[in-house]
């Protein structure tokens, strides 16, 4: 019986990735919800860091289920101030009630 339980857990982890970890979601690259979350994050970057970005293109999406969903979004954009191309990553937490928070952001 113990072997059966261990094999079941191994199967679940193999098929779904590590519980609690981020999962790549390439099917969400062009999803309207992701673009809405990205716009939300870009707006928050402008408010908090005075970083105005244009020509935003989402390049990678990962999700993590917690008490809601963390969306880790990688994107490229053009800085209005320097006119240079930049690469950014942000994590937006969406609570079960739909409330959004920009919890992490980093641009290079």
Short mmCIF file of C-alpha atoms in Angstrom, two decimals:
data_model
loop_
_atom_site.label_atom_id
_atom_site.label_comp_id
_atom_site.label_asym_id
_atom_site.label_seq_id
_atom_site.Cartn_x
_atom_site.Cartn_y
_atom_site.Cartn_z
CA UNK A 1 0.00 0.00 0.00
CA UNK A 2 2.83 2.41 0.86
CA UNK A 3 4.44 1.75 -2.52
CA UNK A 4 1.17 2.61 -4.25
CA UNK A 5 0.89 5.90 -2.35
CA UNK A 6 4.51 6.81 -3.16
CA UNK A 7 3.99 6.01 -6.85
CA UNK A 8 0.80 8.11 -6.90
CA UNK A 9 2.60 11.11 -5.38
CA UNK A 10 5.49 10.70 -7.83
CA UNK A 11 3.04 10.58 -10.73
CA UNK A 12 1.23 13.73 -9.58
CA UNK A 13 4.48 15.66 -9.11
CA UNK A 14 5.83 14.50 -12.46
CA UNK A 15 2.70 15.52 -14.33
CA UNK A 16 1.98 18.81 -12.57
CA UNK A 17 5.38 20.07 -11.43
CA UNK A 18 6.33 20.69 -7.83
CA UNK A 19 3.41 21.75 -5.68
CA UNK A 20 3.65 25.43 -4.78
CA UNK A 21 6.13 26.22 -7.56
CA UNK A 22 5.66 28.30 -10.68
CA UNK A 23 4.35 26.62 -13.82
CA UNK A 24 5.11 27.90 -17.33
CA UNK A 25 1.94 28.93 -19.14
CA UNK A 26 2.81 29.69 -22.80
CA UNK A 27 -0.87 29.42 -23.74
CA UNK A 28 -1.49 32.65 -21.78
CA UNK A 29 0.94 34.85 -23.75
CA UNK A 30 -1.87 36.46 -25.76
CA UNK A 31 -4.62 36.16 -23.16
CA UNK A 32 -6.59 39.38 -22.53
CA UNK A 33 -6.40 38.85 -18.76
CA UNK A 34 -2.60 38.70 -18.90
CA UNK A 35 -2.50 41.88 -20.97
CA UNK A 36 -4.78 43.56 -18.43
CA UNK A 37 -2.52 42.44 -15.57
CA UNK A 38 0.55 43.64 -17.49
CA UNK A 39 -1.04 47.05 -18.06
CA UNK A 40 -1.88 47.21 -14.35
CA UNK A 41 1.75 46.41 -13.45
CA UNK A 42 3.18 48.92 -15.95
CA UNK A 43 0.90 51.60 -14.47
CA UNK A 44 2.11 50.74 -10.94
CA UNK A 45 5.75 50.95 -12.14
CA UNK A 46 5.05 54.45 -13.42
CA UNK A 47 3.39 55.48 -10.14
CA UNK A 48 6.09 54.05 -7.87
CA UNK A 49 9.28 54.49 -9.93
CA UNK A 50 8.32 57.13 -12.52
CA UNK A 51 9.20 54.53 -15.16
CA UNK A 52 7.04 55.09 -18.25
CA UNK A 53 7.06 52.15 -20.65
CA UNK A 54 5.60 51.74 -24.15
CA UNK A 55 5.54 48.97 -26.78
CA UNK A 56 5.04 46.31 -24.11
CA UNK A 57 5.33 42.73 -25.36
CA UNK A 58 4.75 39.79 -23.01
CA UNK A 59 7.42 37.11 -23.50
CA UNK A 60 6.73 34.62 -20.70
CA UNK A 61 3.96 33.85 -18.23
CA UNK A 62 4.17 31.63 -15.17
CA UNK A 63 1.52 31.00 -12.53
CA UNK A 64 1.64 29.84 -8.94
CA UNK A 65 -1.46 28.85 -7.00
CA UNK A 66 -1.46 30.11 -3.43
CA UNK A 67 -4.38 31.77 -1.60
CA UNK A 68 -5.13 33.21 -5.02
CA UNK A 69 -2.75 33.25 -7.99
CA UNK A 70 0.69 34.75 -8.51
CA UNK A 71 1.30 35.71 -12.13
CA UNK A 72 4.99 36.05 -12.98
CA UNK A 73 5.09 38.01 -16.24
CA UNK A 74 8.23 38.68 -18.27
CA UNK A 75 8.03 41.35 -20.94
CA UNK A 76 10.02 43.71 -23.10
CA UNK A 77 9.23 47.39 -23.43
CA UNK A 78 10.65 50.72 -24.50
CA UNK A 79 11.52 53.30 -21.87
CA UNK A 80 10.07 56.70 -22.81
CA UNK A 81 12.84 58.53 -20.92
CA UNK A 82 15.87 56.77 -22.46
CA UNK A 83 14.20 55.30 -25.58
CA UNK A 84 16.08 52.10 -24.79
CA UNK A 85 14.62 48.60 -24.95
CA UNK A 86 14.26 47.10 -21.48
CA UNK A 87 13.43 43.66 -20.14
CA UNK A 88 11.21 43.43 -17.08
CA UNK A 89 9.72 40.82 -14.80
CA UNK A 90 6.89 41.40 -12.38
CA UNK A 91 4.78 39.31 -10.07
CA UNK A 92 1.16 40.27 -9.67
CA UNK A 93 -0.85 38.59 -6.95
CA UNK A 94 -4.56 38.19 -7.67
CA UNK A 95 -6.67 37.33 -4.63
CA UNK A 96 -9.66 35.03 -4.90
CA UNK A 97 -11.93 38.11 -4.86
CA UNK A 98 -10.08 39.58 -7.89
CA UNK A 99 -8.08 42.23 -6.02
CA UNK A 100 -4.65 42.75 -7.64
CA UNK A 101 -1.31 43.71 -6.09
CA UNK A 102 2.07 44.25 -7.74
CA UNK A 103 4.23 42.29 -5.31
CA UNK A 104 7.57 42.30 -7.19
CA UNK A 105 9.06 44.13 -10.16
CA UNK A 106 12.45 44.35 -11.79
CA UNK A 107 13.59 45.99 -15.03
CA UNK A 108 17.03 45.94 -16.63
#
